[in-house]
Short mmCIF file of C-alpha atoms in Angstrom, two decimals:
data_model
loop_
_atom_site.label_atom_id
_atom_site.label_comp_id
_atom_site.label_asym_id
_atom_site.label_seq_id
_atom_site.Cartn_x
_atom_site.Cartn_y
_atom_site.Cartn_z
CA MET A 11 223.30 -279.24 -132.39
CA ILE A 12 223.39 -279.56 -128.62
CA GLN A 13 226.28 -281.71 -127.43
CA VAL A 14 226.11 -283.42 -124.03
CA ASN A 15 229.50 -283.52 -122.29
CA LEU A 16 228.45 -285.83 -119.47
CA ALA A 17 230.84 -288.64 -120.47
CA VAL A 18 233.80 -286.27 -120.24
CA LEU A 19 232.68 -284.86 -116.90
CA LEU A 20 232.19 -288.32 -115.40
CA ALA A 21 235.60 -289.47 -116.66
CA GLU A 22 237.30 -286.36 -115.24
CA ARG A 23 235.77 -287.09 -111.85
CA GLY A 24 236.34 -290.85 -111.96
CA LEU A 25 232.65 -291.65 -111.61
CA THR A 26 230.89 -294.65 -113.10
CA VAL A 27 227.38 -294.48 -114.51
CA ALA A 28 226.15 -296.56 -111.57
CA GLU A 29 227.74 -294.27 -108.97
CA PHE A 30 226.54 -291.13 -110.70
CA SER A 31 223.00 -292.44 -111.21
CA GLU A 32 222.63 -292.97 -107.46
CA MET A 33 224.00 -289.51 -106.72
CA VAL A 34 221.53 -287.74 -109.03
CA ASP A 35 218.60 -290.13 -108.43
CA LEU A 36 218.27 -291.35 -112.03
CA THR A 37 218.27 -294.86 -113.38
CA PRO A 38 221.56 -296.04 -114.90
CA ALA A 39 219.69 -296.43 -118.21
CA ASN A 40 218.65 -292.77 -118.18
CA VAL A 41 222.17 -291.65 -117.32
CA SER A 42 223.46 -293.72 -120.24
CA VAL A 43 220.95 -292.10 -122.59
CA LEU A 44 222.18 -288.68 -121.48
CA LYS A 45 225.84 -289.66 -121.53
CA ASN A 46 225.64 -291.06 -125.05
CA GLY A 47 223.84 -287.99 -126.42
CA ARG A 48 220.62 -289.84 -127.25
CA ALA A 49 218.35 -287.79 -124.97
CA LYS A 50 215.69 -285.67 -126.67
CA ALA A 51 214.94 -283.60 -123.56
CA ILE A 52 216.07 -283.02 -119.98
CA ARG A 53 214.16 -281.58 -117.05
CA PHE A 54 215.61 -278.50 -115.41
CA SER A 55 215.42 -280.26 -112.04
CA THR A 56 217.55 -283.10 -113.42
CA LEU A 57 220.02 -280.67 -114.93
CA GLU A 58 220.20 -278.85 -111.60
CA ARG A 59 221.02 -282.10 -109.74
CA ILE A 60 223.68 -283.00 -112.32
CA CYS A 61 225.34 -279.60 -111.95
CA LYS A 62 225.18 -279.76 -108.15
CA VAL A 63 226.71 -283.25 -107.96
CA LEU A 64 229.43 -282.49 -110.51
CA GLY A 65 230.12 -278.97 -109.22
CA CYS A 66 229.74 -277.47 -112.67
CA SER A 67 227.50 -275.16 -114.66
CA VAL A 68 224.90 -275.95 -117.30
CA GLY A 69 227.37 -274.82 -119.99
CA ASP A 70 229.78 -277.52 -118.87
CA VAL A 71 227.14 -280.22 -119.36
CA LEU A 72 225.44 -278.90 -122.51
CA GLU A 73 227.21 -277.17 -125.38
CA TYR A 74 225.94 -275.72 -128.65
CA VAL A 75 228.00 -276.94 -131.63
CA ASP A 76 227.42 -275.31 -135.01
CA GLN A 77 227.26 -278.12 -137.56
CA ASP A 78 228.03 -275.71 -140.40
CA ASP A 79 231.64 -275.36 -139.21
#
């Protein structure tokens, strides 16, 4: 399973969904879908903007979690 750590990253940086959505040029609804782990896909360009704004790497945003553990 791919886990999205966006909620943690936003909390660590003190950013709201509204603030972050403006910074990465996404709608607040789309940021919420990502943040809550309901997204089925993400464009590389969107992932690049997220990483640039948050000053992190892709591995900080997305993480593989083995469900068999």
